[in-house]
Amino acid sequence: MAKPKRRYICAACGSVTHRWQGQCADCGEWNTLAEEAPETVFSAKHDLSAGGRAIKFEALDAPGEKLVRRSTGLAEFDRALGGGLVPGSAVLMGGDPGIGKSTLLLQAAAAVAKAGANAVYISGEEAAAQVRMRAERLGLGDAPILLAAATSVRDILTTLAGMPVPSLLVIDSIQTMHSDQIEGAPGTVSQVRASAFELIRYAKENGVALVLVGHVTKDGSIAGPRVLEHMVDVVMSFEGERSHQYRILRSIKNRFGPVDEIGVFAMEGQGLAEVGNPSMLFLSGRDQPVAGSAVFPAIEGTRPVLVEIQALIVRLASGATPRRAVVGWDSGRLAMLLAVLEARCGLSFSSAEVYLNVAGGYRLADPAADLAVAAALISALADKPLPADAVWFGEVSLAGEIRPVAHGGIRLRESAKLGFARAFGPSDLPVKQDGTKFTPLALLPNLVDRIMGGA
Ligand code: TYD
Ligand code: MG
């Protein structure tokens, strides 16, 4: 029999090579290749068309079990999940270290336990005493959570098999779990995969809502194989800047609900507080208008959120290559917008450094931000403050047109509610709007004229 070939798997992207290398040839990460046992290969001659059990086909409209959901006790968490936890499902929660994953899940477990259901919290990262200390700090010291520090999946599943089935099982984190079915240290691709597989099987068979905490790599993806994302029903990411107070919980994949709803929290001295009405959070609340600042009415899922976009332009005297730095927005999109402003409006940014920042540590993904970014850039370039009571939204095309965007009505209503008396947006919206003076703009040069002429 041929000697099985050595196999090295990249912990970042999951690609397989047969020779060890310092850098993964596929994703370029360093020191991520680890040797793993080869998988058993069955003979190709093996006939699979006999010997199995017959499977049963079902009609799509057959009366099935209704999807019952269990509240996490945190409305914002439920909202991001699409209405709560589904029994017999698995959620993978990713996020930077220190962002608040353990805090959020401890709070959810406490709420579930206080509601009279069993909530099990297994920590592989911290000692039970540490978790207890955090619970006390959160004012949850009396919540009847079943808490344990463990890393062996066999120990965990053996223990769970001998007790009433919990409603919620939190594993913090999947990278610390170890299955004795597989060789290798915790955190390696096959360990993560095997541990997750066993835990998910337990959850599905017993109708338990399972939440796995997953570490993220430098580029923000969940460490370990991509297969982990395929194995679970819901992938969530807990985001925010550690230096800022606000945290956003997003689902990236959800087999049971929409993926565009977010949950908003504030990290406070006593844990995460829910922010039920986040529309004003990301405004900096300045009294004096400053050049380069524009307010954008963003939409997250179904909720409007007003965000402040700040641009700074620094003219360079020498011929040095000017910097472009972006926080909270796509740098490719900024380059495009600068090119359109140069080509269609005759503005020159080529000898200037451009800095763009979205206030409050917020990350914008809404394409309607183009117009507000353009307004901030023009305002910064001309050193003319925009009117303090104005909001800007619309997508900009390469031809310099201001394109229609979704939810124009909601954006206008929320802006009016928060006291913004003027709005500038795409020309498909009716000029007559309640509570707001709306100015439709068809082309980017119209925006330049407006701002240069004092909006
Ligand atoms: P944690 O939940 O441990 O983060 P993660 O599990 O994602 O790594 O949260 C860590 C940070 O949150 C820590 O730096 C301190 C801060 N924090 C508060 O500000 N208030 C609190 O009540 C708690 C428990 C933590
Ligand atoms: Mg943690």
Coordinates of C-alpha atoms and ligand atoms in Angstrom, one line a residue:
M1 CA 0.0 0.0 0.0
A2 CA 1.3 3.4 -0.9
K3 CA 2.4 5.6 2.0
P4 CA -0.3 8.2 2.6
K5 CA 1.0 11.6 1.5
R6 CA 1.5 14.3 4.1
R7 CA -1.1 17.0 4.0
Y8 CA -0.8 20.6 5.1
I9 CA -3.9 22.7 5.6
C10 CA -4.0 26.5 5.8
A11 CA -5.8 27.6 8.9
A12 CA -6.8 30.9 7.2
C13 CA -8.3 29.7 3.9
G14 CA -8.4 25.9 4.2
S15 CA -6.3 25.2 1.1
V16 CA -4.4 21.9 1.0
T17 CA -0.8 21.4 -0.1
H18 CA 1.6 18.4 0.2
R19 CA 4.7 20.4 1.1
W20 CA 5.1 22.7 4.1
Q21 CA 5.6 26.4 3.3
G22 CA 6.0 29.4 5.5
Q23 CA 3.4 31.3 3.5
C24 CA 0.2 29.9 2.1
A25 CA 0.4 30.1 -1.7
D26 CA -3.4 30.7 -1.9
C27 CA -4.2 33.4 0.5
G28 CA -0.7 34.7 1.3
E29 CA -1.0 34.4 5.1
W30 CA 2.2 33.5 7.0
N31 CA 2.6 30.5 9.3
T32 CA -0.9 29.2 8.8
L33 CA 0.0 25.8 7.3
A34 CA -0.3 22.8 9.7
E35 CA 0.1 19.1 9.1
E36 CA -3.1 17.1 9.4
A37 CA -3.9 13.4 9.0
P38 CA -5.0 12.4 5.6
E39 CA -8.6 11.7 5.1
T40 CA -9.7 8.1 4.4
V41 CA -10.3 7.5 0.7
F42 CA -12.7 4.7 -0.1
S43 CA -12.2 2.6 -3.2
A44 CA -13.8 4.0 -6.3
K45 CA -15.1 0.5 -7.1
H46 CA -17.3 0.7 -4.0
D47 CA -20.9 0.5 -5.3
L48 CA -23.2 2.9 -3.4
S49 CA -26.3 2.1 -5.4
A50 CA -27.2 -0.8 -3.1
G51 CA -27.3 -1.5 0.6
G52 CA -28.6 1.9 1.7
R53 CA -31.9 2.7 3.3
A54 CA -34.6 4.3 1.1
I55 CA -35.1 8.0 1.7
K56 CA -38.5 9.5 2.0
F57 CA -39.6 12.3 -0.3
E58 CA -41.8 15.0 1.1
A59 CA -44.1 17.6 -0.5
L60 CA -43.1 21.2 -0.1
D61 CA -46.6 22.1 1.2
A62 CA -46.6 19.2 3.7
P63 CA -47.6 20.4 7.2
G64 CA -44.2 20.8 8.9
E65 CA -43.2 21.9 12.3
K66 CA -43.6 25.6 12.7
L67 CA -40.4 27.5 13.3
V68 CA -40.6 28.5 17.0
R69 CA -38.0 31.0 18.1
R70 CA -36.7 31.7 21.6
S71 CA -35.9 35.2 22.6
T72 CA -32.3 35.9 23.7
G73 CA -33.8 38.4 26.2
L74 CA -32.1 41.2 24.2
A75 CA -34.4 42.7 21.6
E76 CA -31.5 43.9 19.5
F77 CA -29.9 40.4 19.4
D78 CA -33.3 38.9 18.5
R79 CA -33.6 41.5 15.7
A80 CA -30.2 40.7 14.2
L81 CA -31.1 36.9 14.3
G82 CA -34.3 37.6 12.4
G83 CA -36.6 37.2 15.4
G84 CA -34.7 35.1 18.0
L85 CA -32.9 31.8 18.4
V86 CA -34.2 28.8 16.5
P87 CA -34.0 25.5 18.5
G88 CA -31.9 22.9 16.8
S89 CA -29.8 25.5 15.0
A90 CA -26.2 26.6 15.2
V91 CA -25.0 30.2 15.2
L92 CA -21.4 31.2 14.6
M93 CA -20.5 34.6 16.2
G94 CA -17.3 36.2 15.0
G95 CA -15.7 39.5 16.0
D96 CA -12.4 41.1 17.0
P97 CA -10.9 40.2 20.4
G98 CA -12.3 42.4 23.1
I99 CA -15.3 43.6 21.1
G100 CA -17.8 42.1 23.6
K101 CA -18.7 38.6 22.3
S102 CA -18.4 36.9 25.7
T103 CA -20.2 39.8 27.4
L104 CA -23.1 39.6 24.9
L105 CA -23.5 35.9 25.2
L106 CA -23.3 35.9 28.9
Q107 CA -26.0 38.5 29.0
A108 CA -28.2 36.4 26.6
A109 CA -27.5 33.2 28.6
A110 CA -28.5 35.0 31.8
A111 CA -31.7 36.2 30.3
V112 CA -32.6 32.8 29.0
A113 CA -31.9 31.2 32.4
K114 CA -33.8 33.9 34.2
A115 CA -36.8 33.2 31.9
G116 CA -36.8 29.7 33.4
A117 CA -35.0 27.7 30.7
N118 CA -31.7 25.9 30.9
A119 CA -28.8 27.9 29.6
V120 CA -25.3 26.3 29.5
Y121 CA -22.2 28.5 29.0
I122 CA -19.0 26.6 28.4
S123 CA -15.8 28.7 28.4
G124 CA -12.6 27.3 26.9
E125 CA -10.8 30.6 27.2
E126 CA -11.4 31.8 30.7
A127 CA -11.6 30.1 34.1
A128 CA -15.1 29.8 35.7
A129 CA -14.1 32.4 38.3
Q130 CA -13.3 34.9 35.6
V131 CA -16.7 34.4 33.9
R132 CA -18.4 34.6 37.3
M133 CA -16.6 37.9 38.0
R134 CA -17.8 39.3 34.7
A135 CA -21.3 38.2 35.5
E136 CA -21.1 40.0 38.9
R137 CA -19.9 43.1 37.1
L138 CA -22.9 42.8 34.8
G139 CA -25.2 42.5 37.8
L140 CA -26.1 39.0 36.7
G141 CA -24.5 37.1 39.6
D142 CA -27.8 35.5 40.6
A143 CA -28.7 34.2 37.1
P144 CA -29.1 30.4 37.2
I145 CA -26.7 29.8 34.3
L146 CA -24.9 26.5 34.2
L147 CA -21.3 27.6 33.8
A148 CA -18.3 25.5 33.2
A149 CA -14.7 25.8 31.9
A150 CA -14.0 22.9 29.6
T151 CA -12.3 22.2 26.3
S152 CA -12.9 18.5 25.6
V153 CA -15.9 18.0 23.4
R154 CA -16.3 14.5 24.7
D155 CA -16.4 15.7 28.3
I156 CA -19.0 18.4 27.3
L157 CA -21.2 16.0 25.3
T158 CA -21.0 13.2 27.9
T159 CA -22.1 15.7 30.6
L160 CA -24.9 17.1 28.5
A161 CA -26.2 13.6 27.8
G162 CA -26.7 13.0 31.5
M163 CA -28.8 16.1 32.2
P164 CA -31.9 17.9 31.0
V165 CA -31.5 19.2 27.5
P166 CA -30.6 23.0 27.6
S167 CA -32.4 25.6 25.5
L168 CA -29.2 27.5 24.9
L169 CA -25.7 26.2 24.7
V170 CA -22.8 28.7 24.3
I171 CA -19.4 27.5 23.4
D172 CA -16.8 30.3 23.9
S173 CA -14.8 29.6 21.7
I174 CA -14.8 26.9 19.0
Q175 CA -11.1 27.4 18.5
T176 CA -10.4 26.2 22.0
M177 CA -12.4 23.0 21.7
H178 CA -10.7 19.6 21.3
S179 CA -12.1 16.4 19.9
D180 CA -10.2 13.2 20.7
Q181 CA -11.6 11.7 17.5
I182 CA -9.0 13.7 15.6
E183 CA -5.3 14.3 16.1
G184 CA -3.9 17.8 16.3
A185 CA -4.0 20.8 18.6
P186 CA -7.1 22.9 19.3
G187 CA -7.5 25.6 16.7
T188 CA -6.2 23.5 13.8
V189 CA -8.6 23.2 10.9
S190 CA -9.5 19.6 11.4
Q191 CA -10.0 20.1 15.2
V192 CA -12.2 23.1 14.7
R193 CA -14.2 21.2 12.0
A194 CA -14.5 18.0 14.0
S195 CA -15.5 19.8 17.3
A196 CA -18.0 21.9 15.5
F197 CA -19.4 18.9 13.7
E198 CA -20.0 17.0 17.0
L199 CA -21.5 20.0 18.8
I200 CA -23.8 20.9 15.9
R201 CA -25.0 17.2 15.7
Y202 CA -25.8 17.3 19.4
A203 CA -27.7 20.6 18.9
K204 CA -29.7 19.3 15.9
E205 CA -30.6 16.0 17.5
N206 CA -31.8 17.6 20.7
G207 CA -33.3 20.8 19.6
V208 CA -30.8 23.0 21.3
A209 CA -29.9 26.5 20.1
L210 CA -26.1 26.4 19.9
V211 CA -23.9 29.5 19.7
L212 CA -20.3 29.1 18.8
V213 CA -17.9 32.0 19.3
G214 CA -15.3 32.1 16.5
H215 CA -12.1 34.1 16.5
V216 CA -11.4 36.3 13.5
T217 CA -8.2 36.7 11.6
K218 CA -6.5 40.0 10.7
D219 CA -8.6 40.6 7.6
G220 CA -11.8 40.0 9.6
S221 CA -12.9 36.6 8.4
I222 CA -13.6 33.8 10.9
A223 CA -10.4 31.9 11.7
G224 CA -10.4 28.2 10.7
P225 CA -11.8 26.7 7.6
R226 CA -14.6 28.4 5.5
V227 CA -16.4 25.1 6.0
L228 CA -17.3 26.2 9.5
E229 CA -19.5 28.9 7.9
H230 CA -21.1 26.3 5.8
M231 CA -21.8 24.0 8.7
V232 CA -23.8 26.5 10.8
D233 CA -27.2 28.0 10.1
V234 CA -26.4 31.6 11.0
V235 CA -23.1 33.5 10.8
M236 CA -23.0 36.8 12.8
S237 CA -20.4 39.4 13.2
F238 CA -20.1 41.7 16.2
E239 CA -18.4 44.9 15.0
G240 CA -17.3 48.2 16.2
E241 CA -14.2 50.2 17.0
R242 CA -12.9 49.1 20.4
S243 CA -12.1 52.8 21.2
H244 CA -15.7 53.7 20.5
Q245 CA -18.7 52.8 22.6
Y246 CA -21.1 51.5 19.9
R247 CA -21.3 47.9 18.7
I248 CA -23.2 46.5 15.8
L249 CA -24.4 43.0 15.5
R250 CA -25.0 41.8 11.9
S251 CA -25.9 38.5 10.4
I252 CA -23.9 37.7 7.4
K253 CA -25.7 34.4 6.7
N254 CA -29.1 33.4 8.0
R255 CA -31.0 30.3 7.0
F256 CA -34.0 31.5 9.0
G257 CA -34.3 35.2 8.3
P258 CA -33.0 38.3 6.5
V259 CA -29.4 39.3 6.6
D260 CA -29.7 43.0 6.5
E261 CA -31.1 43.7 10.0
I262 CA -28.7 44.9 12.6
G263 CA -28.7 45.1 16.4
V264 CA -27.1 48.1 18.0
F265 CA -25.5 48.1 21.4
A266 CA -23.4 50.4 23.6
M267 CA -20.6 49.0 25.7
E268 CA -21.0 50.5 29.1
G269 CA -19.6 50.0 32.6
Q270 CA -22.2 47.4 33.2
G271 CA -22.1 45.5 30.0
L272 CA -23.9 45.9 26.7
A273 CA -26.9 48.2 26.7
E274 CA -29.4 48.0 23.9
V275 CA -29.8 51.0 21.7
G276 CA -33.4 50.7 20.5
N277 CA -33.4 53.9 18.5
P278 CA -29.9 54.3 16.9
S279 CA -30.8 56.9 14.3
M280 CA -28.9 59.7 16.0
L281 CA -25.9 57.8 17.4
F282 CA -23.4 58.5 14.7
L283 CA -23.9 62.2 14.5
S284 CA -21.1 64.1 16.2
G285 CA -23.5 66.8 17.6
R286 CA -21.4 69.8 16.7
D287 CA -22.9 73.3 17.0
Q288 CA -20.7 75.1 14.5
P289 CA -20.8 73.9 10.9
V290 CA -17.4 72.8 9.8
A291 CA -16.2 72.4 6.2
G292 CA -15.9 68.8 5.1
S293 CA -18.7 67.4 7.2
A294 CA -21.9 66.0 5.6
V295 CA -24.8 64.1 7.2
F296 CA -26.0 60.9 5.4
P297 CA -29.3 59.2 6.2
A298 CA -28.2 55.5 5.9
I299 CA -30.5 52.5 5.9
E300 CA -29.6 49.4 7.9
G301 CA -32.1 46.6 7.1
T302 CA -35.3 48.5 7.7
R303 CA -34.0 51.1 10.1
P304 CA -32.6 54.6 9.2
V305 CA -29.4 55.6 10.9
L306 CA -28.0 59.1 10.4
V307 CA -24.3 59.2 10.1
E308 CA -21.8 62.0 9.8
I309 CA -19.1 61.8 7.1
Q310 CA -16.0 63.8 7.5
A311 CA -13.5 64.7 4.8
L312 CA -10.2 66.5 5.1
I313 CA -8.2 67.8 2.2
V314 CA -4.6 68.8 2.6
R315 CA -2.9 70.6 -0.3
L316 CA 0.7 69.4 -0.9
A317 CA 3.3 71.9 -2.0
S318 CA 5.8 69.4 -3.4
G319 CA 5.2 66.7 -6.0
A320 CA 5.1 63.9 -3.3
T321 CA 2.5 61.2 -3.9
P322 CA -0.6 62.3 -1.9
R323 CA -2.1 59.9 0.6
R324 CA -5.7 58.7 0.6
A325 CA -6.9 57.2 3.8
V326 CA -10.4 56.0 4.6
V327 CA -12.0 54.8 7.8
G328 CA -15.5 53.3 7.6
W329 CA -16.0 53.3 3.9
D330 CA -14.6 51.5 0.8
S331 CA -11.4 53.0 -0.4
G332 CA -12.0 51.8 -4.0
R333 CA -15.3 53.7 -3.9
L334 CA -13.5 56.8 -2.7
A335 CA -11.0 56.5 -5.6
M336 CA -13.9 56.2 -8.0
L337 CA -15.7 59.2 -6.6
L338 CA -12.6 61.3 -6.7
A339 CA -12.1 60.3 -10.4
V340 CA -15.7 61.2 -11.2
L341 CA -15.3 64.6 -9.4
E342 CA -12.2 65.3 -11.5
A343 CA -13.5 64.1 -14.8
R344 CA -17.1 65.4 -14.7
C345 CA -16.8 68.5 -12.5
G346 CA -13.3 69.7 -13.2
L347 CA -12.2 69.6 -9.5
S348 CA -8.6 68.7 -8.9
F349 CA -7.6 66.4 -6.0
S350 CA -4.5 65.1 -7.6
S351 CA -2.0 67.2 -5.6
A352 CA -3.9 66.9 -2.4
E353 CA -4.1 64.4 0.4
V354 CA -7.6 63.1 1.0
Y355 CA -8.8 61.7 4.4
L356 CA -12.3 60.4 4.8
N357 CA -13.8 59.3 8.1
V358 CA -17.2 58.0 9.1
A359 CA -17.9 59.2 12.6
G360 CA -18.5 57.0 15.6
G361 CA -16.6 53.9 14.3
Y362 CA -19.5 53.1 12.0
R363 CA -18.9 51.1 8.8
L364 CA -21.0 52.2 5.8
A365 CA -22.0 49.7 3.2
D366 CA -25.1 51.6 1.8
P367 CA -24.4 52.7 -1.8
A368 CA -26.5 55.8 -1.3
A369 CA -23.6 57.3 0.7
D370 CA -21.9 58.5 -2.5
L371 CA -23.7 61.9 -2.6
A372 CA -22.9 62.6 1.0
V373 CA -19.2 61.7 0.5
A374 CA -19.1 63.9 -2.6
A375 CA -20.7 66.7 -0.6
A376 CA -18.1 66.3 2.2
L377 CA -15.2 66.3 -0.3
I378 CA -16.4 69.3 -2.2
S379 CA -17.1 71.2 1.0
A380 CA -13.6 70.3 2.3
L381 CA -11.9 71.3 -1.0
A382 CA -13.7 74.6 -1.2
D383 CA -13.4 75.2 2.6
K384 CA -17.1 76.0 2.7
P385 CA -19.2 74.4 5.5
L386 CA -22.4 72.7 4.4
P387 CA -25.7 73.9 6.0
A388 CA -26.0 72.2 9.4
D389 CA -29.6 71.3 8.8
A390 CA -29.0 69.3 5.5
V391 CA -28.7 65.6 4.7
W392 CA -27.4 64.1 1.4
F393 CA -28.0 60.8 -0.2
G394 CA -27.8 59.2 -3.7
E395 CA -25.6 56.9 -5.7
V396 CA -23.1 58.5 -8.1
S397 CA -22.5 56.8 -11.5
L398 CA -19.2 57.0 -13.5
A399 CA -21.0 59.4 -15.8
G400 CA -21.6 61.7 -12.9
E401 CA -25.3 61.1 -12.7
I402 CA -27.0 60.9 -9.3
R403 CA -28.9 57.6 -9.4
P404 CA -32.0 56.7 -7.5
V405 CA -31.6 54.6 -4.3
A406 CA -33.9 52.5 -2.2
H407 CA -36.0 53.8 0.7
G408 CA -35.9 57.5 -0.2
G409 CA -39.1 58.1 1.7
I410 CA -37.8 56.5 5.0
R411 CA -34.6 58.5 4.7
L412 CA -36.5 61.8 4.3
R413 CA -39.0 61.1 7.1
E414 CA -36.3 60.1 9.6
S415 CA -34.2 63.1 8.7
A416 CA -37.2 65.4 9.2
K417 CA -37.9 63.7 12.5
L418 CA -34.4 64.5 13.7
G419 CA -34.7 68.2 12.8
F420 CA -33.0 68.2 9.4
A421 CA -35.0 70.8 7.4
R422 CA -33.2 70.3 4.1
A423 CA -32.4 67.2 2.0
F424 CA -30.6 66.7 -1.3
G425 CA -31.1 63.5 -3.2
P426 CA -31.8 61.8 -6.5
S427 CA -34.3 63.4 -8.9
D428 CA -36.7 60.4 -9.0
L429 CA -38.2 61.6 -5.7
P430 CA -41.0 64.1 -5.6
V431 CA -40.0 67.6 -4.7
K432 CA -42.9 68.0 -2.3
Q433 CA -42.0 66.2 0.9
D434 CA -43.5 66.6 4.4
G435 CA -41.3 68.3 6.9
T436 CA -38.3 68.7 4.7
K437 CA -37.3 71.0 1.9
F438 CA -36.2 68.5 -0.7
T439 CA -33.9 69.5 -3.6
P440 CA -33.5 66.9 -6.3
L441 CA -30.1 66.8 -8.0
A442 CA -29.6 65.1 -11.4
L443 CA -25.9 65.5 -11.9
L444 CA -22.8 65.8 -9.8
P445 CA -22.0 69.3 -11.3
N446 CA -25.4 70.4 -9.9
L447 CA -24.1 69.5 -6.4
V448 CA -20.8 71.4 -7.0
D449 CA -22.8 74.5 -8.1
R450 CA -25.0 74.2 -5.0
I451 CA -22.2 74.0 -2.6
M452 CA -20.0 76.7 -4.2
G453 CA -23.1 78.9 -4.3
G454 CA -23.7 78.4 -0.6
A455 CA -26.0 75.3 -1.0
Ligands
TYD1 P1 -15.4 40.6 26.0 O1 -16.9 40.2 26.1 O2 -14.5 39.8 26.9 O3 -14.9 40.5 24.5 P2 -14.6 39.3 23.6 O4 -15.3 38.1 24.2 O5 -15.3 39.7 22.2 O6 -13.2 39.1 23.4 O7 -15.4 42.1 26.3 C1 -14.2 42.7 26.6 C2 -14.2 44.2 26.7 O8 -15.4 44.8 27.1 C3 -13.2 44.5 27.8 O9 -12.1 45.1 27.2 C4 -13.9 45.4 28.7 C5 -15.2 45.8 28.1 N1 -16.3 45.7 29.1 C6 -16.9 46.9 29.4 O10 -16.6 48.0 29.0 N2 -18.0 46.8 30.3 C7 -18.4 45.6 30.8 O11 -19.3 45.6 31.6 C8 -17.7 44.4 30.5 C9 -18.1 43.1 31.0 C10 -16.7 44.5 29.6
MG2 MG -14.3 36.4 24.9

